[in-house]
mmCIF file of C-alpha atoms in Angstrom:
data_model
loop_
_atom_site.group_PDB
_atom_site.id
_atom_site.type_symbol
_atom_site.label_atom_id
_atom_site.label_comp_id
_atom_site.label_asym_id
_atom_site.label_seq_id
_atom_site.Cartn_x
_atom_site.Cartn_y
_atom_site.Cartn_z
ATOM 1 C CA SER X 1245 -12.826 109.958 107.507
ATOM 2 C CA LEU X 1246 -12.805 109.741 111.479
ATOM 3 C CA VAL X 1247 -15.837 108.844 112.579
ATOM 4 C CA TYR X 1248 -17.090 108.994 116.568
ATOM 5 C CA TYR X 1249 -19.762 105.815 117.873
ATOM 6 C CA GLU X 1250 -20.870 106.076 121.585
ATOM 7 C CA LEU X 1251 -23.224 102.940 122.585
ATOM 8 C CA ASP X 1252 -26.560 103.883 124.645
ATOM 9 C CA LEU X 1253 -27.099 102.221 127.099
ATOM 10 C CA GLY X 1254 -30.511 102.923 128.041
ATOM 11 C CA LEU X 1255 -31.274 102.792 124.023
ATOM 12 C CA ASN X 1256 -29.410 99.545 123.650
ATOM 13 C CA HIS X 1257 -27.811 100.883 120.225
ATOM 14 C CA VAL X 1258 -25.364 103.031 118.639
ATOM 15 C CA VAL X 1259 -25.719 106.775 117.794
ATOM 16 C CA ARG X 1260 -23.328 108.529 115.708
ATOM 17 C CA LYS X 1261 -21.779 111.232 117.622
ATOM 18 C CA TRP X 1262 -19.194 113.343 115.215
ATOM 19 C CA SER X 1263 -17.153 112.495 112.338
ATOM 20 C CA ASP X 1264 -13.982 114.622 110.527
ATOM 21 C CA ALA X 1265 -11.913 114.310 107.832
ATOM 22 C CA VAL X 1266 -8.162 112.652 108.261
ATOM 23 C CA ASP X 1267 -5.447 111.903 106.251
ATOM 24 C CA PRO X 1268 -5.705 109.735 103.309
ATOM 25 C CA THR X 1269 -2.582 107.806 103.960
ATOM 26 C CA ALA X 1270 -4.723 107.089 107.369
ATOM 27 C CA ASN X 1271 -3.632 103.155 108.761
ATOM 28 C CA LEU X 1272 -3.981 103.155 112.150
ATOM 29 C CA LEU X 1273 -5.870 104.302 115.224
ATOM 30 C CA ILE X 1274 -4.621 104.258 118.959
ATOM 31 C CA ALA X 1275 -6.906 104.802 121.117
ATOM 32 C CA VAL X 1276 -5.910 107.578 124.093
ATOM 33 C CA PRO X 1277 -7.204 107.040 128.090
ATOM 34 C CA GLY X 1278 -10.058 108.889 129.043
ATOM 35 C CA GLY X 1279 -11.676 109.865 132.580
ATOM 36 C CA ASN X 1280 -9.053 109.359 135.383
ATOM 37 C CA ASP X 1281 -7.093 108.185 132.563
ATOM 38 C CA GLY X 1282 -6.368 111.012 130.044
ATOM 39 C CA PRO X 1283 -8.136 113.615 127.859
ATOM 40 C CA GLY X 1284 -9.469 110.983 125.923
ATOM 41 C CA GLY X 1285 -8.869 110.686 122.012
ATOM 42 C CA VAL X 1286 -7.886 109.164 119.342
ATOM 43 C CA LEU X 1287 -4.455 109.515 117.615
ATOM 44 C CA VAL X 1288 -4.332 108.707 114.216
ATOM 45 C CA CYS X 1289 -1.184 107.665 112.129
ATOM 46 C CA SER X 1290 -0.867 108.635 108.908
ATOM 47 C CA GLU X 1291 2.622 108.597 106.445
ATOM 48 C CA ASN X 1292 5.093 110.600 108.596
ATOM 49 C CA PHE X 1293 2.425 111.937 111.495
ATOM 50 C CA ILE X 1294 0.667 111.524 113.692
ATOM 51 C CA VAL X 1295 -2.498 113.725 114.463
ATOM 52 C CA TYR X 1296 -4.084 113.526 117.905
ATOM 53 C CA LYS X 1297 -7.989 114.315 117.143
ATOM 54 C CA ASP X 1298 -11.175 114.557 119.787
ATOM 55 C CA GLN X 1299 -14.743 115.944 119.006
ATOM 56 C CA GLU X 1300 -14.498 119.951 119.825
ATOM 57 C CA HIS X 1301 -10.140 119.847 119.823
ATOM 58 C CA ALA X 1302 -8.240 121.468 117.656
ATOM 59 C CA ASP X 1303 -5.539 118.569 116.069
ATOM 60 C CA LYS X 1304 -2.852 117.810 117.350
ATOM 61 C CA ARG X 1305 -0.151 117.056 114.982
ATOM 62 C CA CYS X 1306 3.073 115.608 115.624
ATOM 63 C CA ALA X 1307 6.065 114.133 112.874
ATOM 64 C CA LEU X 1308 8.248 111.077 113.491
ATOM 65 C CA PRO X 1309 11.970 110.993 113.443
ATOM 66 C CA ARG X 1310 12.659 109.175 110.374
ATOM 67 C CA ARG X 1311 15.991 107.146 109.203
ATOM 68 C CA ARG X 1312 18.627 109.459 107.792
ATOM 69 C CA ASP X 1313 19.368 107.262 104.427
ATOM 70 C CA LEU X 1314 14.911 107.475 103.654
ATOM 71 C CA PRO X 1315 14.383 109.312 100.519
ATOM 72 C CA ASN X 1316 12.590 112.777 101.427
ATOM 73 C CA GLU X 1317 9.603 110.875 98.881
ATOM 74 C CA HIS X 1318 9.190 107.772 100.993
ATOM 75 C CA GLY X 1319 6.837 107.852 103.397
ATOM 76 C CA LEU X 1320 6.985 107.104 106.327
ATOM 77 C CA LEU X 1321 4.109 104.188 108.022
ATOM 78 C CA LEU X 1322 3.016 103.042 111.622
ATOM 79 C CA VAL X 1323 2.484 99.437 111.848
ATOM 80 C CA ALA X 1324 1.787 98.948 115.603
ATOM 81 C CA SER X 1325 1.232 100.250 118.646
ATOM 82 C CA ALA X 1326 0.479 99.381 122.277
ATOM 83 C CA VAL X 1327 -0.370 102.211 125.794
ATOM 84 C CA HIS X 1328 0.426 101.711 128.925
ATOM 85 C CA ARG X 1329 -0.924 103.057 131.637
ATOM 86 C CA GLN X 1330 0.147 103.926 134.952
ATOM 87 C CA ARG X 1331 -1.554 105.409 138.679
ATOM 88 C CA ASP X 1332 -0.977 108.806 137.439
ATOM 89 C CA LEU X 1333 0.401 108.249 133.676
ATOM 90 C CA PHE X 1334 0.270 106.826 130.654
ATOM 91 C CA PHE X 1335 1.867 106.274 127.262
ATOM 92 C CA ILE X 1336 1.820 105.049 123.940
ATOM 93 C CA ILE X 1337 4.947 102.776 121.990
ATOM 94 C CA VAL X 1338 4.448 102.987 118.002
ATOM 95 C CA GLN X 1339 6.919 101.213 115.598
ATOM 96 C CA SER X 1340 7.697 102.209 111.901
ATOM 97 C CA GLU X 1341 7.279 99.443 108.855
ATOM 98 C CA PHE X 1342 11.650 99.529 109.108
ATOM 99 C CA GLY X 1343 11.688 98.483 113.218
ATOM 100 C CA ASP X 1344 11.803 102.092 114.925
ATOM 101 C CA LEU X 1345 10.221 101.638 118.018
ATOM 102 C CA TYR X 1346 8.710 105.673 119.001
ATOM 103 C CA LYS X 1347 7.381 106.449 122.421
ATOM 104 C CA VAL X 1348 4.941 108.900 121.948
ATOM 105 C CA THR X 1349 3.062 111.192 124.923
ATOM 106 C CA LEU X 1350 0.525 113.755 125.275
ATOM 107 C CA ASN X 1351 1.444 117.400 127.490
ATOM 108 C CA TYR X 1352 -2.558 117.881 128.770
ATOM 109 C CA GLN X 1353 -4.256 119.879 131.289
ATOM 110 C CA GLU X 1354 -7.546 118.236 132.339
ATOM 111 C CA GLU X 1355 -9.074 117.072 128.667
ATOM 112 C CA GLN X 1356 -7.458 119.368 126.850
ATOM 113 C CA VAL X 1357 -4.143 118.620 124.793
ATOM 114 C CA THR X 1358 -1.438 121.349 124.649
ATOM 115 C CA GLU X 1359 1.338 119.375 123.013
ATOM 116 C CA VAL X 1360 2.116 115.630 121.507
ATOM 117 C CA LYS X 1361 5.970 113.997 121.347
ATOM 118 C CA ALA X 1362 7.680 111.017 119.744
ATOM 119 C CA ARG X 1363 10.471 110.047 121.041
ATOM 120 C CA TYR X 1364 13.220 107.702 119.003
ATOM 121 C CA LEU X 1365 13.231 104.681 122.047
ATOM 122 C CA ASP X 1366 14.809 101.429 120.414
ATOM 123 C CA THR X 1367 14.551 98.987 117.420
ATOM 124 C CA VAL X 1368 13.462 95.751 117.244
ATOM 125 C CA PRO X 1369 12.749 93.171 114.393
ATOM 126 C CA VAL X 1370 8.558 94.265 112.507
ATOM 127 C CA CYS X 1371 6.272 93.501 114.508
ATOM 128 C CA ASN X 1372 2.540 92.845 114.097
ATOM 129 C CA SER X 1373 1.563 93.288 117.806
ATOM 130 C CA LEU X 1374 3.051 94.898 120.449
ATOM 131 C CA CYS X 1375 2.302 93.845 124.643
ATOM 132 C CA ILE X 1376 4.152 95.886 127.568
ATOM 133 C CA LEU X 1377 3.314 93.932 130.913
ATOM 134 C CA ARG X 1378 3.212 95.195 134.113
ATOM 135 C CA SER X 1379 6.105 93.644 135.355
ATOM 136 C CA GLY X 1380 8.050 96.088 133.100
ATOM 137 C CA PHE X 1381 8.654 93.864 129.653
ATOM 138 C CA LEU X 1382 7.646 93.984 126.256
ATOM 139 C CA PHE X 1383 6.603 91.330 123.879
ATOM 140 C CA CYS X 1384 6.886 92.134 119.806
ATOM 141 C CA ALA X 1385 4.758 89.463 118.534
ATOM 142 C CA SER X 1386 6.822 89.671 115.121
ATOM 143 C CA GLU X 1387 6.140 89.532 111.372
ATOM 144 C CA PHE X 1388 9.078 87.378 110.257
ATOM 145 C CA GLY X 1389 11.256 84.459 112.189
ATOM 146 C CA ASN X 1390 11.577 85.023 116.239
ATOM 147 C CA HIS X 1391 9.091 86.568 118.638
ATOM 148 C CA GLY X 1392 10.514 88.764 120.920
ATOM 149 C CA PHE X 1393 10.743 89.420 124.547
ATOM 150 C CA TYR X 1394 12.494 92.419 126.134
ATOM 151 C CA GLN X 1395 13.195 93.806 129.152
ATOM 152 C CA PHE X 1396 13.043 98.127 130.395
ATOM 153 C CA GLN X 1397 15.761 99.516 131.001
ATOM 154 C CA GLY X 1398 15.149 103.162 130.212
ATOM 155 C CA VAL X 1399 11.800 104.817 128.570
ATOM 156 C CA GLY X 1400 13.137 106.865 126.208
ATOM 157 C CA GLU X 1401 13.659 110.579 129.326
ATOM 158 C CA ASP X 1402 17.359 110.522 126.978
ATOM 159 C CA GLU X 1403 17.450 114.056 125.851
ATOM 160 C CA ASP X 1404 19.751 112.983 123.543
ATOM 161 C CA SER X 1405 17.484 111.005 121.602
ATOM 162 C CA PRO X 1406 15.203 112.335 118.006
ATOM 163 C CA MET X 1407 12.606 113.983 119.110
ATOM 164 C CA CYS X 1408 9.581 115.685 117.652
ATOM 165 C CA SER X 1409 7.286 117.883 118.844
ATOM 166 C CA SER X 1410 3.497 119.347 117.772
ATOM 167 C CA ALA X 1411 4.802 122.886 118.748
ATOM 168 C CA ALA X 1412 7.478 122.964 116.533
ATOM 169 C CA LEU X 1413 4.356 122.788 113.733
ATOM 170 C CA ASP X 1414 2.343 124.865 115.237
ATOM 171 C CA GLU X 1415 5.305 127.427 114.940
ATOM 172 C CA GLY X 1416 6.536 126.689 111.310
ATOM 173 C CA ASP X 1417 9.229 124.809 112.154
ATOM 174 C CA GLU X 1418 8.587 121.163 109.217
ATOM 175 C CA THR X 1419 12.335 120.488 109.568
ATOM 176 C CA VAL X 1420 12.895 117.010 109.290
ATOM 177 C CA VAL X 1421 14.874 115.202 112.663
ATOM 178 C CA GLU X 1422 16.647 112.952 111.722
ATOM 179 C CA LEU X 1423 17.994 109.177 113.361
ATOM 180 C CA GLU X 1424 20.625 106.877 113.432
ATOM 181 C CA PRO X 1425 19.471 102.255 114.884
ATOM 182 C CA ARG X 1426 21.764 102.594 117.600
ATOM 183 C CA PRO X 1427 22.299 98.870 119.667
ATOM 184 C CA LEU X 1428 19.141 98.077 122.421
ATOM 185 C CA GLN X 1429 19.621 100.747 124.921
ATOM 186 C CA ASN X 1430 16.252 101.191 126.695
ATOM 187 C CA LEU X 1431 15.597 97.233 126.247
ATOM 188 C CA LEU X 1432 17.321 94.230 127.187
ATOM 189 C CA HIS X 1433 16.725 91.302 124.430
ATOM 190 C CA VAL X 1434 15.687 88.339 127.635
ATOM 191 C CA ASP X 1435 14.919 85.116 125.420
ATOM 192 C CA ASP X 1436 13.022 84.431 122.571
ATOM 193 C CA ILE X 1437 10.253 82.732 121.160
ATOM 194 C CA ASP X 1438 10.883 80.012 117.840
ATOM 195 C CA SER X 1439 8.365 81.230 114.915
ATOM 196 C CA LEU X 1440 8.243 79.381 111.761
ATOM 197 C CA CYS X 1441 6.463 82.969 110.265
ATOM 198 C CA PRO X 1442 6.285 82.635 106.915
ATOM 199 C CA VAL X 1443 7.185 79.912 105.474
ATOM 200 C CA LEU X 1444 8.607 79.729 102.047
ATOM 201 C CA ASP X 1445 8.674 76.692 101.271
ATOM 202 C CA SER X 1446 9.287 72.684 102.725
ATOM 203 C CA LYS X 1447 9.975 69.434 101.810
ATOM 204 C CA LEU X 1448 10.082 66.365 103.620
ATOM 205 C CA LEU X 1449 13.069 64.256 104.530
ATOM 206 C CA GLU X 1450 13.830 61.115 105.603
ATOM 207 C CA LEU X 1451 17.169 61.727 107.518
ATOM 208 C CA GLU X 1452 17.628 57.990 109.010
ATOM 209 C CA ARG X 1453 15.534 54.925 108.423
ATOM 210 C CA GLY X 1454 13.105 54.342 110.841
ATOM 211 C CA ALA X 1455 14.091 57.560 112.191
ATOM 212 C CA PRO X 1456 10.388 60.555 112.422
ATOM 213 C CA PRO X 1457 10.166 61.933 108.434
ATOM 214 C CA THR X 1458 12.358 66.008 109.000
ATOM 215 C CA ILE X 1459 10.622 69.290 107.264
ATOM 216 C CA ALA X 1460 12.991 71.201 106.085
ATOM 217 C CA ALA X 1461 11.752 75.094 106.121
ATOM 218 C CA LEU X 1462 12.825 78.450 104.640
ATOM 219 C CA CYS X 1463 11.393 80.560 106.989
ATOM 220 C CA GLY X 1464 11.463 84.412 107.505
ATOM 221 C CA ARG X 1465 12.588 87.204 105.221
ATOM 222 C CA SER X 1466 15.552 89.213 104.488
ATOM 223 C CA ALA X 1467 18.032 89.076 107.767
ATOM 224 C CA ARG X 1468 16.095 87.166 109.942
ATOM 225 C CA SER X 1469 16.135 84.589 106.652
ATOM 226 C CA THR X 1470 16.726 80.340 108.459
ATOM 227 C CA LEU X 1471 16.577 77.221 107.186
ATOM 228 C CA ARG X 1472 14.835 75.218 110.110
ATOM 229 C CA MET X 1473 14.722 70.929 110.272
ATOM 230 C CA VAL X 1474 11.349 70.641 111.565
ATOM 231 C CA GLN X 1475 10.216 66.636 113.537
ATOM 232 C CA HIS X 1476 6.893 65.575 115.214
ATOM 233 C CA GLY X 1477 7.055 65.759 119.069
ATOM 234 C CA LEU X 1478 7.263 67.931 122.038
ATOM 235 C CA ALA X 1479 10.262 70.177 123.194
ATOM 236 C CA VAL X 1480 12.081 69.737 126.011
ATOM 237 C CA THR X 1481 13.753 72.428 127.880
ATOM 238 C CA GLU X 1482 17.473 71.000 129.727
ATOM 239 C CA MET X 1483 17.064 72.024 134.198
ATOM 240 C CA ALA X 1484 20.233 70.441 135.936
ATOM 241 C CA VAL X 1485 23.078 68.315 134.516
ATOM 242 C CA SER X 1486 24.598 66.281 136.892
ATOM 243 C CA GLU X 1487 27.675 64.018 136.054
ATOM 244 C CA LEU X 1488 27.027 60.215 136.959
ATOM 245 C CA PRO X 1489 29.734 58.118 137.864
ATOM 246 C CA GLY X 1490 29.286 55.046 135.508
ATOM 247 C CA ASN X 1491 27.211 54.079 133.336
ATOM 248 C CA PRO X 1492 23.382 53.124 134.193
ATOM 249 C CA ASN X 1493 21.510 50.646 133.132
ATOM 250 C CA ALA X 1494 17.780 52.290 133.461
ATOM 251 C CA VAL X 1495 16.660 55.412 134.987
ATOM 252 C CA TRP X 1496 12.856 56.350 136.675
ATOM 253 C CA THR X 1497 10.660 59.246 137.960
ATOM 254 C CA VAL X 1498 8.727 58.519 141.355
ATOM 255 C CA LYS X 1499 6.242 60.869 143.069
ATOM 256 C CA ARG X 1500 6.411 61.220 147.263
ATOM 257 C CA ASN X 1501 2.376 61.044 147.467
ATOM 258 C CA ARG X 1502 -0.019 60.465 144.317
ATOM 259 C CA SER X 1503 -1.450 63.743 144.738
ATOM 260 C CA ASP X 1504 1.759 65.525 144.551
ATOM 261 C CA GLU X 1505 2.014 67.043 140.663
ATOM 262 C CA THR X 1506 5.812 66.791 140.214
ATOM 263 C CA ASP X 1507 7.806 64.163 140.628
ATOM 264 C CA ALA X 1508 10.461 63.640 144.014
ATOM 265 C CA TYR X 1509 13.374 61.675 142.661
ATOM 266 C CA ILE X 1510 15.405 59.926 140.244
ATOM 267 C CA VAL X 1511 16.347 57.085 140.709
ATOM 268 C CA VAL X 1512 19.475 55.669 138.661
ATOM 269 C CA SER X 1513 20.431 52.023 139.004
ATOM 270 C CA PHE X 1514 23.841 50.766 137.888
ATOM 271 C CA VAL X 1515 25.983 47.430 137.615
ATOM 272 C CA ASN X 1516 26.185 47.477 141.167
ATOM 273 C CA ALA X 1517 24.577 50.295 143.549
ATOM 274 C CA THR X 1518 21.035 52.274 143.109
ATOM 275 C CA LEU X 1519 21.518 56.203 142.569
ATOM 276 C CA VAL X 1520 19.089 58.258 144.238
ATOM 277 C CA LEU X 1521 18.682 62.514 143.259
ATOM 278 C CA SER X 1522 16.344 64.948 144.443
ATOM 279 C CA ILE X 1523 14.816 66.760 141.843
ATOM 280 C CA GLY X 1524 14.175 70.953 143.479
ATOM 281 C CA GLU X 1525 15.438 74.023 142.611
ATOM 282 C CA THR X 1526 18.261 72.303 142.014
ATOM 283 C CA VAL X 1527 18.834 68.129 141.414
ATOM 284 C CA GLU X 1528 20.896 66.343 144.708
ATOM 285 C CA GLU X 1529 21.447 63.312 145.590
ATOM 286 C CA VAL X 1530 20.514 61.992 148.609
ATOM 287 C CA THR X 1531 20.714 59.506 151.388
ATOM 288 C CA ASP X 1532 17.398 59.502 153.465
ATOM 289 C CA SER X 1533 15.112 58.394 150.698
ATOM 290 C CA GLY X 1534 14.761 55.093 152.449
ATOM 291 C CA LEU X 1535 16.331 53.216 149.083
ATOM 292 C CA LYS X 1536 18.604 50.750 148.825
ATOM 293 C CA PRO X 1537 21.900 52.120 147.610
ATOM 294 C CA ASP X 1538 23.929 49.206 147.911
ATOM 295 C CA THR X 1539 21.910 46.811 144.219
ATOM 296 C CA PRO X 1540 21.150 47.301 141.412
ATOM 297 C CA THR X 1541 17.742 48.380 140.684
ATOM 298 C CA LEU X 1542 14.987 46.443 138.458
ATOM 299 C CA SER X 1543 11.953 48.390 138.968
ATOM 300 C CA VAL X 1544 10.631 51.688 141.772
ATOM 301 C CA SER X 1545 6.432 52.427 141.755
ATOM 302 C CA LEU X 1546 4.576 54.492 143.843
ATOM 303 C CA LEU X 1547 2.243 52.211 145.442
ATOM 304 C CA GLY X 1548 -1.292 53.104 147.247
ATOM 305 C CA GLU X 1549 -0.923 57.052 148.219
ATOM 306 C CA ASP X 1550 2.385 57.794 149.340
ATOM 307 C CA SER X 1551 4.591 53.980 149.623
ATOM 308 C CA ILE X 1552 7.926 52.947 148.000
ATOM 309 C CA ILE X 1553 9.044 49.804 146.520
ATOM 310 C CA GLN X 1554 11.867 48.751 144.895
ATOM 311 C CA VAL X 1555 12.321 45.847 143.021
ATOM 312 C CA TYR X 1556 15.892 44.282 143.307
ATOM 313 C CA PRO X 1557 17.296 41.050 142.505
ATOM 314 C CA ASN X 1558 17.437 39.677 146.045
ATOM 315 C CA GLY X 1559 13.600 40.957 146.719
ATOM 316 C CA VAL X 1560 10.601 43.400 146.974
ATOM 317 C CA PHE X 1561 11.827 46.412 148.792
ATOM 318 C CA HIS X 1562 8.726 48.499 150.532
ATOM 319 C CA ILE X 1563 8.847 51.904 152.388
ATOM 320 C CA ARG X 1564 5.853 53.376 153.233
ATOM 321 C CA ALA X 1565 5.982 57.227 154.190
ATOM 322 C CA ASP X 1566 6.079 57.367 157.850
ATOM 323 C CA GLY X 1567 9.469 55.456 157.919
ATOM 324 C CA ARG X 1568 8.697 52.239 158.313
ATOM 325 C CA ALA X 1569 9.966 49.481 155.718
ATOM 326 C CA SER X 1570 9.256 46.191 155.002
ATOM 327 C CA GLU X 1571 11.403 43.245 153.105
ATOM 328 C CA TRP X 1572 10.499 40.236 150.783
ATOM 329 C CA LYS X 1573 13.610 38.432 150.400
ATOM 330 C CA ALA X 1574 13.871 36.488 146.710
ATOM 331 C CA PRO X 1575 14.522 32.234 147.510
ATOM 332 C CA ARG X 1576 18.165 31.202 147.378
ATOM 333 C CA GLY X 1577 19.433 31.162 143.892
ATOM 334 C CA ARG X 1578 16.615 32.278 142.462
ATOM 335 C CA PRO X 1579 17.044 35.712 141.568
ATOM 336 C CA VAL X 1580 14.033 38.550 140.931
ATOM 337 C CA VAL X 1581 14.320 39.038 136.500
ATOM 338 C CA LYS X 1582 11.411 41.429 136.075
ATOM 339 C CA ALA X 1583 8.708 42.756 137.550
ATOM 340 C CA SER X 1584 5.788 44.746 137.197
ATOM 341 C CA ALA X 1585 3.385 47.304 138.886
ATOM 342 C CA ASN X 1586 0.588 49.313 139.380
ATOM 343 C CA ALA X 1587 -0.926 51.707 141.774
ATOM 344 C CA ARG X 1588 -2.216 47.848 144.598
ATOM 345 C CA GLN X 1589 -0.176 45.483 142.577
ATOM 346 C CA LEU X 1590 3.564 43.796 142.087
ATOM 347 C CA ALA X 1591 4.055 41.215 140.014
ATOM 348 C CA VAL X 1592 7.817 39.711 139.832
ATOM 349 C CA ALA X 1593 9.269 37.240 137.943
ATOM 350 C CA LEU X 1594 11.996 34.676 139.279
ATOM 351 C CA ALA X 1595 14.345 32.889 137.477
ATOM 352 C CA GLY X 1596 13.813 29.469 136.285
ATOM 353 C CA GLY X 1597 10.265 30.543 135.232
ATOM 354 C CA GLU X 1598 8.076 31.514 138.352
ATOM 355 C CA ILE X 1599 5.745 34.971 139.188
ATOM 356 C CA ILE X 1600 5.489 35.858 142.140
ATOM 357 C CA TYR X 1601 2.065 38.258 142.838
ATOM 358 C CA PHE X 1602 1.992 40.780 145.815
ATOM 359 C CA GLU X 1603 -1.099 42.890 146.449
ATOM 360 C CA LEU X 1604 -1.594 46.004 148.424
ATOM 361 C CA ASP X 1605 -3.720 45.055 151.322
ATOM 362 C CA ALA X 1606 -5.665 47.881 153.775
ATOM 363 C CA GLN X 1607 -3.082 48.198 156.450
ATOM 364 C CA GLY X 1608 -1.343 49.234 153.675
ATOM 365 C CA ALA X 1609 1.220 46.182 153.460
ATOM 366 C CA LEU X 1610 2.823 44.081 150.948
ATOM 367 C CA ALA X 1611 1.580 40.828 151.380
ATOM 368 C CA GLU X 1612 1.719 37.800 148.121
ATOM 369 C CA VAL X 1613 -1.277 36.453 146.964
ATOM 370 C CA ASP X 1614 -0.980 32.334 146.733
#
């Protein structure tokens, strides 16, 4: 049975207001917007039908369009739903156990519902949950396989789409409305979110000596079955591709200011040159970074709050935020071979075994410490 309860905020307890019998196959309840947004009440979903119910209101029973190849004795169940509200209207999307989506609308005057309609929308993989976003997208949390992200291209107003109405049942017309699944018409598939659900079997593999272990997993069901190779680590997204003039020796990223959330430059070192790429809407070469381009680079890092140091074989180049630069030259015949730096300190190793230590002073200059 369907039972209505009301929360009495004054007495801080729940009061049973009303109950009514429902179909024994009922498996899903959908709350209908009330107040200024709609007539209120609920939709009770059962085999083959959606029934609108409310206290002191006659039931409105609407059939569902069925697939043409579905036997008559096979009941059709709904498994997921989502309600979309706008300022002057609302509609409900429901999905059958075969993945067919229906748009359910209610015709009403004040709190009296006169008709319930269910129109075929599109077909997507069966979902555990549906979510309609205000930006015009539909997220489908799939029961098996990857989750889907779709953009609305239409809202099912095509008169050629199969539709059932409670008005037909009120008039005694029980003709079965058939549908034929079709390619997406009202939805555009935008993206997928990877999901292993359900993992039916898995094996731990060692594909290469010294490489991280790999899990081979059998996932999904039926036509959405997949074999997936899973490794421990973080996924990365390719944002840009830039061709390089040669084979680089090293690469760094560096910020302009320590408080910045993202890096500003990609510094690429070659045998006899340094390439600086700017990170923005695109990744492109720049020449105004202040870094020396005509020498290989051994180290690049942010020093202090907003200055950059570039260590190269013949010395150290210190670039401040206002564009001023200072340079320390390595002794003749003893180039810099290694370097390490933190926020305020720098150490460089010279050929022959000598280490030179620098610190950032109170004026923001890089000073050699004996």
